[in-house]
Short mmCIF file of C-alpha atoms in Angstrom, two decimals:
data_model
loop_
_atom_site.label_atom_id
_atom_site.label_comp_id
_atom_site.label_asym_id
_atom_site.label_seq_id
_atom_site.Cartn_x
_atom_site.Cartn_y
_atom_site.Cartn_z
CA MET A 21 80.76 110.89 89.07
CA GLY A 22 83.29 113.11 86.53
CA LEU A 23 81.03 114.98 83.84
CA CYS A 24 82.90 116.98 81.21
CA CYS A 25 80.74 118.64 78.44
CA ALA A 26 81.93 121.57 76.01
CA LEU A 27 79.17 123.66 74.30
CA GLY A 28 79.91 125.90 71.65
CA LEU A 29 77.44 128.84 70.67
CA GLY A 30 78.27 130.97 67.62
CA LEU A 31 76.15 134.07 66.56
CA GLY A 32 76.88 136.65 63.80
CA ALA A 33 79.39 136.39 61.01
CA ALA A 34 80.89 133.32 60.12
CA THR A 35 84.33 134.92 61.36
CA ALA A 36 83.08 135.41 64.97
CA GLN A 37 84.66 133.06 67.71
CA ALA A 38 82.20 130.66 69.72
CA SER A 39 82.32 130.54 73.39
CA ALA A 40 83.09 127.27 74.94
CA PHE A 41 81.77 126.08 78.24
CA GLN A 42 83.21 123.07 80.21
CA ILE A 43 81.64 121.44 83.33
CA GLU A 44 83.84 118.76 85.26
CA ALA A 45 82.18 116.83 88.04
CA ARG A 46 83.44 113.64 90.11
CA THR A 47 82.22 111.93 92.99
CA GLU A 48 84.56 109.56 95.03
CA ALA A 49 83.50 106.90 97.74
CA GLN A 50 86.36 106.34 100.09
CA ALA A 51 86.40 103.82 102.83
CA TYR A 52 90.06 103.54 104.97
CA GLN A 53 91.30 103.31 108.14
CA ILE A 54 93.71 105.59 110.41
CA ARG A 55 95.69 104.90 113.32
CA SER A 56 94.34 105.80 116.69
CA TRP A 57 97.05 107.35 119.40
CA ARG A 58 94.55 107.20 122.24
CA GLY A 59 94.01 103.64 123.80
CA SER A 60 96.48 102.36 121.28
CA SER A 61 99.79 100.93 121.72
CA ALA A 62 102.65 99.41 119.46
CA ASP A 63 101.72 96.14 119.89
CA GLU A 64 97.96 96.67 119.70
CA PRO A 65 97.27 99.41 117.32
CA VAL A 66 93.72 100.84 117.27
CA LEU A 67 92.40 101.80 113.53
CA LEU A 68 89.52 104.15 113.29
CA PRO A 69 87.40 103.72 110.45
CA ARG A 70 86.79 106.30 107.70
CA ARG A 71 83.84 106.53 105.13
CA ARG A 72 83.93 109.43 103.10
CA ILE A 73 82.07 110.79 100.01
CA VAL A 74 83.66 113.57 98.19
CA GLN A 75 82.24 115.75 95.11
CA TYR A 76 84.21 117.82 93.22
CA LEU A 77 82.33 120.39 90.72
CA GLY A 78 83.95 122.57 88.09
CA LEU A 79 82.87 125.29 85.79
CA ASN A 80 84.82 126.70 82.98
CA ALA A 81 83.91 129.09 80.53
CA PHE A 82 86.27 130.29 77.53
CA GLU A 83 85.91 133.46 75.38
CA LEU A 84 82.71 134.91 76.84
CA ALA A 85 83.18 137.94 74.57
CA THR A 86 83.49 137.23 70.91
CA GLY A 87 87.42 137.64 69.89
CA GLN A 88 88.06 138.38 73.47
CA ASP A 89 90.35 136.11 75.53
CA LEU A 90 87.91 136.54 78.63
CA GLY A 91 87.19 133.30 80.86
CA PHE A 92 86.16 131.83 83.96
CA GLU A 93 87.65 129.08 85.81
CA SER A 94 86.27 127.17 89.10
CA ASN A 95 86.61 124.09 91.37
CA LEU A 96 84.43 123.30 94.21
CA ARG A 97 84.94 120.37 96.48
CA ILE A 98 82.17 119.03 98.99
CA TRP A 99 82.76 116.08 101.23
CA ALA A 100 81.07 113.95 104.30
CA ASP A 101 82.46 111.69 106.67
CA PHE A 102 79.87 109.21 107.67
CA GLY A 103 82.14 107.66 110.08
CA LEU A 104 82.37 110.73 112.44
CA PRO A 105 79.17 112.26 114.13
CA LYS A 106 79.03 116.01 113.66
CA GLY A 107 79.11 116.38 117.60
CA GLU A 108 82.65 114.58 118.01
CA ALA A 109 83.97 116.28 115.33
CA GLU A 110 83.21 119.73 117.17
CA ARG A 111 85.40 118.83 120.07
CA ILE A 112 88.53 118.36 118.00
CA ASP A 113 90.20 121.62 116.42
CA GLY A 114 90.23 121.47 112.64
CA LEU A 115 88.10 118.27 112.35
CA LYS A 116 84.95 118.46 110.51
CA SER A 117 82.53 115.75 109.58
CA GLU A 118 81.21 117.69 106.43
CA ASP A 119 82.13 120.84 104.77
CA ALA A 120 82.33 122.56 101.33
CA GLU A 121 85.64 124.00 99.94
CA LEU A 122 86.15 126.43 96.98
CA LEU A 123 89.73 125.58 95.87
CA HIS A 124 89.48 128.17 93.08
CA ALA A 125 87.06 130.43 91.21
CA TYR A 126 88.41 133.52 89.15
CA VAL A 127 87.73 135.60 86.16
CA ARG A 128 90.56 135.65 83.53
CA TYR A 129 90.95 138.38 80.92
CA ALA A 130 94.40 138.67 78.75
CA ALA A 131 95.15 140.79 75.75
CA GLY A 132 98.53 141.61 74.01
CA GLY A 133 100.86 141.39 76.97
CA PHE A 134 98.64 141.90 79.70
CA GLU A 135 96.79 139.15 81.85
CA GLY A 136 94.73 139.70 84.99
CA ARG A 137 92.83 137.36 87.33
CA LEU A 138 90.07 138.32 89.93
CA GLY A 139 88.95 135.80 92.47
CA ARG A 140 90.16 132.98 94.33
CA GLN A 141 93.32 131.82 92.94
CA ILE A 142 96.37 129.58 93.39
CA TYR A 143 99.75 130.99 93.30
CA ALA A 144 103.26 129.14 93.12
CA ASP A 145 106.79 129.93 93.13
CA VAL A 146 110.01 128.84 94.68
CA SER A 147 108.71 130.38 98.39
CA ASP A 148 105.47 128.46 98.72
CA ILE A 149 102.19 127.57 96.95
CA LEU A 150 99.06 129.79 98.49
CA ALA A 151 95.72 130.44 97.65
CA PHE A 152 94.27 134.12 97.84
CA ASP A 153 91.24 135.96 97.19
CA GLY A 154 92.04 139.16 95.39
CA LEU A 155 93.57 140.46 92.05
CA ARG A 156 96.58 139.58 90.18
CA ALA A 157 97.75 141.54 87.09
CA ARG A 158 100.79 141.24 84.71
CA TYR A 159 102.19 142.71 81.84
CA VAL A 160 105.14 141.60 79.58
CA THR A 161 106.50 143.87 76.46
CA ARG A 162 107.37 142.63 73.26
CA LEU A 163 111.09 142.67 74.57
CA GLY A 164 110.19 140.26 77.24
CA LEU A 165 110.41 142.73 80.09
CA GLY A 166 107.46 142.99 82.56
CA ALA A 167 106.04 143.13 86.01
CA GLU A 168 103.26 141.38 88.07
CA VAL A 169 101.48 142.70 91.07
CA TYR A 170 98.81 140.82 93.36
CA GLY A 171 97.04 140.80 96.29
CA GLY A 172 94.10 140.08 98.50
CA LEU A 173 93.31 137.95 101.81
CA TRP A 174 95.02 134.53 102.06
CA VAL A 175 92.70 131.80 102.08
CA THR A 176 92.36 129.76 105.42
CA GLY A 177 90.28 126.97 106.84
CA ALA A 178 88.50 129.35 108.92
CA GLY A 179 87.37 131.38 106.07
CA PHE A 180 84.48 131.53 103.87
CA LEU A 181 84.44 128.12 101.82
CA GLY A 182 87.87 127.81 102.81
CA SER A 183 90.44 125.10 102.89
CA SER A 184 93.52 124.64 105.24
CA VAL A 185 95.53 122.93 102.04
CA TYR A 186 97.43 126.19 101.52
CA GLN A 187 97.19 127.85 104.99
CA PRO A 188 100.64 128.81 106.62
CA ASP A 189 101.78 125.94 108.79
CA GLY A 190 102.12 125.95 112.53
CA THR A 191 99.03 127.55 113.57
CA ARG A 192 95.40 126.54 114.38
CA GLU A 193 93.51 125.55 111.34
CA SER A 194 90.19 127.02 112.66
CA GLY A 195 91.75 130.49 113.62
CA ARG A 196 93.15 132.12 116.80
CA GLN A 197 91.78 131.11 119.99
CA SER A 198 91.62 133.17 123.18
CA LEU A 199 90.27 132.69 126.79
CA ASP A 200 87.48 135.03 127.80
CA ALA A 201 86.09 134.41 131.43
CA GLY A 202 87.36 130.95 131.32
CA SER A 203 85.61 130.01 127.94
CA GLU A 204 87.63 129.58 124.66
CA VAL A 205 86.46 131.56 121.99
CA THR A 206 87.42 131.16 118.37
CA LYS A 207 87.71 134.25 116.25
CA THR A 208 88.81 134.38 112.46
CA GLU A 209 91.13 137.03 111.51
CA LEU A 210 91.50 138.14 107.89
CA GLN A 211 94.98 137.96 106.58
CA PRO A 212 95.83 140.32 103.98
CA VAL A 213 98.59 139.31 101.21
CA PHE A 214 100.29 141.30 98.67
CA GLY A 215 103.43 141.12 96.47
CA ALA A 216 105.18 142.05 93.32
CA LYS A 217 107.83 140.70 90.65
CA LEU A 218 109.87 142.14 87.89
CA LEU A 219 109.87 139.65 84.96
CA LEU A 220 112.05 138.53 81.99
CA GLU A 221 110.23 136.02 79.78
CA ASP A 222 111.58 134.10 76.93
CA VAL A 223 114.52 136.18 75.95
CA LYS A 224 116.60 133.88 73.77
CA GLY A 225 115.54 131.15 76.06
CA PHE A 226 115.98 132.98 79.31
CA ASN A 227 113.59 133.51 81.98
CA ALA A 228 113.89 135.21 85.34
CA SER A 229 111.88 137.20 87.88
CA ALA A 230 112.77 138.95 91.09
CA GLY A 231 109.90 139.09 93.69
CA TYR A 232 108.46 140.35 97.03
CA ARG A 233 105.63 138.85 99.24
CA LYS A 234 104.07 140.17 102.52
CA SER A 235 101.15 138.74 104.70
CA MET A 236 99.81 140.48 107.66
CA VAL A 237 97.54 139.26 110.61
CA ASP A 238 95.83 141.76 113.06
CA GLY A 239 98.38 144.47 111.53
CA LYS A 240 101.42 142.57 112.25
CA THR A 241 103.88 140.85 109.79
CA ASP A 242 103.03 137.36 109.55
CA ILE A 243 105.25 136.11 106.43
CA GLU A 244 107.65 138.29 104.46
CA ARG A 245 109.78 136.70 101.67
CA ALA A 246 112.13 137.79 98.56
CA THR A 247 112.82 135.61 96.15
CA VAL A 248 114.75 135.23 92.68
CA GLU A 249 114.63 132.70 90.03
CA ALA A 250 115.92 131.97 86.65
CA ARG A 251 115.66 129.67 83.91
CA TYR A 252 117.29 128.68 80.69
CA GLY A 253 116.61 126.13 78.15
CA ARG A 254 115.81 125.41 74.56
CA GLY A 255 114.93 121.70 74.57
CA LEU A 256 117.98 119.44 73.65
CA GLY A 257 121.15 120.49 75.24
CA LEU A 258 121.74 122.57 78.34
CA ASN A 259 119.14 123.50 80.73
CA VAL A 260 119.49 125.40 83.90
CA LEU A 261 117.04 126.38 86.64
CA ALA A 262 117.84 128.11 89.69
CA GLY A 263 115.75 129.85 92.65
CA VAL A 264 116.13 131.19 96.17
CA ASP A 265 113.79 132.39 98.90
CA TYR A 266 114.82 134.54 101.57
CA ASP A 267 113.13 134.92 104.88
CA VAL A 268 113.21 138.61 105.33
CA LEU A 269 111.58 138.31 108.97
CA LYS A 270 114.29 136.05 110.11
CA GLY A 271 117.09 137.42 107.89
CA ASP A 272 118.16 133.97 106.49
CA VAL A 273 117.81 131.94 103.24
CA ALA A 274 114.77 129.64 103.42
CA GLN A 275 114.32 127.49 100.07
CA VAL A 276 117.31 126.86 97.37
CA ARG A 277 116.83 125.01 94.19
CA THR A 278 119.59 124.59 91.78
CA GLN A 279 119.38 122.12 88.72
CA LEU A 280 121.68 121.44 85.66
CA ARG A 281 120.20 119.27 83.12
CA TRP A 282 121.75 118.16 79.81
CA ASP A 283 119.31 116.51 77.44
CA ASP A 284 119.78 114.29 74.44
CA THR A 285 117.83 112.02 72.15
CA ARG A 286 119.25 108.93 73.81
CA PHE A 287 119.96 110.03 77.60
CA ALA A 288 119.45 113.07 80.12
CA VAL A 289 121.99 113.93 83.10
CA THR A 290 120.36 115.69 85.89
CA ALA A 291 122.40 117.41 89.04
CA GLU A 292 120.38 119.20 91.64
CA ALA A 293 120.98 120.96 94.80
CA LEU A 294 118.02 121.93 97.17
CA ARG A 295 117.64 123.57 100.72
CA LEU A 296 114.26 123.15 102.07
CA SER A 297 112.43 124.62 104.82
CA PRO A 298 109.07 124.52 106.40
CA VAL A 299 106.95 127.84 105.72
CA LEU A 300 105.49 128.78 108.96
CA SER A 301 103.69 131.45 110.42
CA ALA A 302 105.45 133.92 112.72
CA ASP A 303 102.60 133.34 115.30
CA SER A 304 103.86 129.77 115.39
CA ILE A 305 106.29 128.70 118.08
CA TRP A 306 107.76 126.06 115.63
CA TYR A 307 108.94 129.09 113.40
CA TYR A 308 111.44 130.06 116.19
CA PHE A 309 112.51 126.37 117.45
CA ALA A 310 111.88 124.19 114.76
CA TRP A 311 112.81 125.93 111.51
CA ALA A 312 116.05 123.98 110.79
CA PRO A 313 116.43 123.48 106.83
CA ARG A 314 117.21 120.16 104.97
CA ASP A 315 120.08 120.14 102.37
CA GLU A 316 119.90 117.71 99.65
CA ALA A 317 122.23 116.98 96.47
CA ARG A 318 120.95 114.45 93.57
CA LEU A 319 122.79 113.03 90.59
CA ARG A 320 120.59 111.33 88.08
CA VAL A 321 121.18 109.59 84.57
CA ASP A 322 118.17 108.56 82.36
CA VAL A 323 118.72 106.38 79.43
CA PHE A 324 116.31 106.05 76.65
CA THR A 325 116.69 102.76 74.54
CA PRO A 326 115.42 102.94 70.65
CA GLY A 327 112.64 100.23 71.77
CA PRO A 328 110.18 100.33 74.63
CA LEU A 329 112.78 100.40 77.53
CA ARG A 330 114.03 103.06 79.44
CA PHE A 331 115.70 103.05 82.91
CA TYR A 332 117.56 105.43 85.49
CA VAL A 333 120.17 105.51 88.21
CA GLN A 334 120.32 108.21 90.94
CA GLY A 335 122.60 109.06 93.71
CA LEU A 336 121.35 110.80 96.84
CA GLY A 337 122.69 112.78 99.74
CA SER A 338 120.83 114.65 102.50
CA LYS A 339 121.80 116.73 105.59
CA TYR A 340 119.33 117.36 108.32
CA ASN A 341 120.56 120.63 110.15
CA GLU A 342 119.74 121.03 113.78
CA ASN A 343 120.35 124.42 114.77
CA VAL A 344 120.48 123.77 118.49
CA ASN A 345 121.24 126.16 121.11
CA PRO A 346 124.62 125.10 122.23
CA ASP A 347 123.82 126.28 125.54
CA LEU A 348 121.01 123.54 126.12
CA ALA A 349 121.44 119.94 127.50
CA LEU A 350 119.93 118.78 124.43
CA ALA A 351 123.03 119.98 122.28
CA ALA A 352 125.50 117.56 124.36
CA TYR A 353 123.14 114.78 123.38
CA VAL A 354 122.80 115.70 119.57
CA ASP A 355 126.84 115.95 119.56
CA ALA A 356 127.54 112.95 121.57
CA GLU A 357 129.20 109.94 120.25
CA GLY A 358 126.84 107.54 119.19
CA ALA A 359 124.02 109.92 118.45
CA PRO A 360 121.75 109.40 115.58
CA GLU A 361 123.27 110.79 112.28
CA SER A 362 122.17 114.20 110.75
CA THR A 363 123.17 112.95 107.30
CA SER A 364 121.78 110.64 104.61
CA VAL A 365 123.10 109.03 101.70
CA GLY A 366 121.74 106.48 99.30
CA GLY A 367 120.79 105.52 95.94
CA ALA A 368 118.02 104.52 93.53
CA ALA A 369 117.36 102.92 90.34
CA GLY A 370 114.47 102.12 88.04
CA THR A 371 113.07 100.95 84.61
CA ALA A 372 110.08 101.32 82.74
CA TRP A 373 108.43 99.09 79.76
CA ARG A 374 105.61 100.13 77.70
CA SER A 375 104.46 98.21 74.65
CA GLY A 376 101.17 98.26 73.02
CA ALA A 377 98.57 97.59 75.67
CA PHE A 378 100.93 96.46 78.36
CA ARG A 379 102.96 98.95 80.75
CA SER A 380 105.08 98.26 83.89
CA ALA A 381 107.89 99.93 85.97
CA LEU A 382 110.21 98.97 88.72
CA ASP A 383 111.75 101.38 91.31
CA VAL A 384 114.29 100.56 94.09
CA THR A 385 115.67 103.18 96.55
CA TYR A 386 118.08 102.58 99.59
CA ARG A 387 119.16 105.11 102.16
CA THR A 388 121.24 104.97 105.50
CA GLY A 389 122.06 107.54 108.01
CA TYR A 390 119.69 109.85 109.26
CA GLY A 391 116.29 107.96 109.66
CA GLY A 392 117.99 104.81 109.79
CA ASP A 393 118.72 102.01 107.14
CA GLN A 394 115.60 102.15 104.61
CA LEU A 395 115.19 99.52 101.34
CA TRP A 396 112.15 100.57 99.32
CA ALA A 397 110.79 98.70 96.17
CA ASP A 398 107.91 99.32 94.00
CA LEU A 399 106.43 97.18 91.00
CA THR A 400 103.47 98.46 88.83
CA GLY A 401 102.09 96.85 85.87
CA GLY A 402 99.08 97.26 83.58
CA TYR A 403 97.20 96.15 80.64
CA SER A 404 94.44 97.50 78.53
CA PHE A 405 91.86 95.27 76.85
CA ASP A 406 89.58 95.90 73.95
CA ARG A 407 90.78 99.63 72.95
CA GLU A 408 91.10 100.63 76.62
CA ARG A 409 87.72 99.94 77.38
CA ILE A 410 88.71 97.81 80.11
CA THR A 411 92.06 98.72 81.99
CA LEU A 412 93.56 96.74 84.86
CA ASP A 413 96.33 98.01 87.06
CA ALA A 414 98.29 96.40 89.89
CA ARG A 415 101.17 97.67 92.38
CA VAL A 416 103.17 95.76 94.86
CA SER A 417 105.40 97.66 97.29
CA PHE A 418 107.97 96.65 99.86
CA ALA A 419 109.96 98.61 102.50
CA ARG A 420 112.47 97.49 105.27
CA ILE A 421 113.14 100.06 107.70
CA PHE A 422 115.16 100.51 110.84
CA ASP A 423 114.55 103.96 112.31
CA SER A 424 117.46 105.13 114.58
CA PHE A 425 114.83 107.77 116.06
CA ASN A 426 111.60 105.82 116.26
CA ALA A 427 111.70 102.06 117.28
CA ARG A 428 108.02 101.64 116.27
CA LEU A 429 109.18 102.28 112.72
CA GLY A 430 111.19 99.12 112.30
CA GLY A 431 110.67 95.95 110.30
CA ASN A 432 108.96 94.98 107.01
CA PHE A 433 106.32 96.77 105.54
CA TYR A 434 103.92 95.37 102.67
CA GLY A 435 101.53 96.72 100.43
CA ALA A 436 99.46 95.82 97.31
CA GLN A 437 96.94 97.78 95.00
CA VAL A 438 94.64 96.78 92.41
CA TRP A 439 92.68 99.36 90.01
CA ALA A 440 90.24 98.29 87.66
CA SER A 441 88.21 100.35 85.22
CA ARG A 442 85.58 99.74 82.72
CA ALA A 443 83.97 101.81 80.06
CA LEU A 444 80.21 101.34 80.61
CA THR A 445 79.47 103.26 77.60
CA ARG A 446 81.20 105.87 75.16
CA ALA A 447 80.35 108.57 77.97
CA ALA A 448 80.65 106.57 81.35
CA ARG A 449 83.55 104.87 83.30
CA LEU A 450 83.61 102.84 86.65
CA SER A 451 86.76 102.42 88.46
CA LEU A 452 87.64 100.36 91.76
CA VAL A 453 90.70 100.80 93.83
CA VAL A 454 91.46 98.22 96.39
CA GLU A 455 94.59 98.40 98.77
CA GLN A 456 95.82 96.49 101.48
CA ASN A 457 98.91 97.10 103.70
CA VAL A 458 100.43 94.85 106.34
CA ASN A 459 103.21 95.96 108.70
CA PRO A 460 104.26 96.36 112.38
CA PHE A 461 102.96 99.97 112.76
CA SER A 462 99.45 99.44 112.04
CA ASP A 463 99.24 95.66 111.65
CA SER A 464 96.81 95.43 108.62
CA ASP A 465 94.77 98.13 107.04
CA THR A 466 92.55 98.17 103.92
CA LYS A 467 91.62 101.18 101.65
CA GLY A 468 88.94 101.06 99.20
CA PHE A 469 87.97 103.91 96.25
CA LEU A 470 84.94 103.99 93.94
CA LEU A 471 84.85 106.41 91.13
CA PHE A 472 82.07 107.01 88.73
CA ASP A 473 83.16 109.14 85.76
CA LEU A 474 80.69 110.41 83.10
CA LYS A 475 81.81 112.48 79.98
CA ALA A 476 79.28 113.99 77.34
CA SER A 477 79.36 116.57 74.84
CA LEU A 478 76.34 118.76 73.81
#
């Protein structure tokens, strides 16, 4: 159920600004399947049913003090899996039959060039996306020069109302585990994180930052990164984006993104180069043996016609770095003649049409090399009736894959999805999503989602 209401209260002089409150809620009923890896084979896959109820609840408040930019924002998720008994879930690390997760909840205040946030908040940059409980403060002068500092405790799945969504990869979701007299004991350790940035904002279309971040576990460095980001753009014409993430602990470049884009009223051309690496905890074995990055280049042209039609074409190229110790026997296999390729090339094309109540889009992608030959096609379409009181959308997808590494990922994959939505009243809407997939990996699996949204203003 989604509930969204805004309440304005104004007291005092007529010039006083009113506070605003917003409540958002949504309930999702989910029914789908996941493949079991025990008691299962490639010819006879076993699918496990999942039956979940998920509730989202958000409370937002704005201008709590008259004339002051003081507010509060939050989002809480509660869910239960009726297909997984609690006793069985406790046997598997990180698996739960029910839980509550506070995604974010913070107080925000801004005045002049200052902005501060206190509480659980989400932070994103070229390095990673993380959630922490703590304080973030930034100040930017009228000249566009500024600084930012933040610090607190990294949010993990083992913490209070915690979620593993933004937890560092490569470690146990429920916390570290030690052996004591032959029995397993799970202990939750606090993970402090702190960082700072120098800022340059909106100086003749130019924005830049240089930052540093460090997190610790049990007094030892877990993640340590340095970042530099820059962006230039004024709408039409040249737009540039660049960012570098340097792993201080390892002494190597982890993430890189550079993008050049030219925007015109009838077309846009984009060239992009990336280096992508997993963000792993220093306590993870994968940090030392499975950290090889992926390099990718993309060139895309978008065309906007005077009518409702637009389309694009794109070229793609990737290199999957192995970084294998040359003294290992595995290195001989990786470099041997006939071994799977470490590069991949391909392209994509698509078109979209929107006219009145009708909308449709088609995307086709082909890649060959690393991961085998892959052909993907996706067709969507929708129509709105009676001023969008009723909407109907459908999607058909097809993939033909021959993976050189995994023989099970071979053959044709088919998928179909229907999304129907009806406004029951001006304040209530009911939506149903049904999806069916047929493929050699799981034979056949069905997914269903029921959404009920309610919006009211008081």
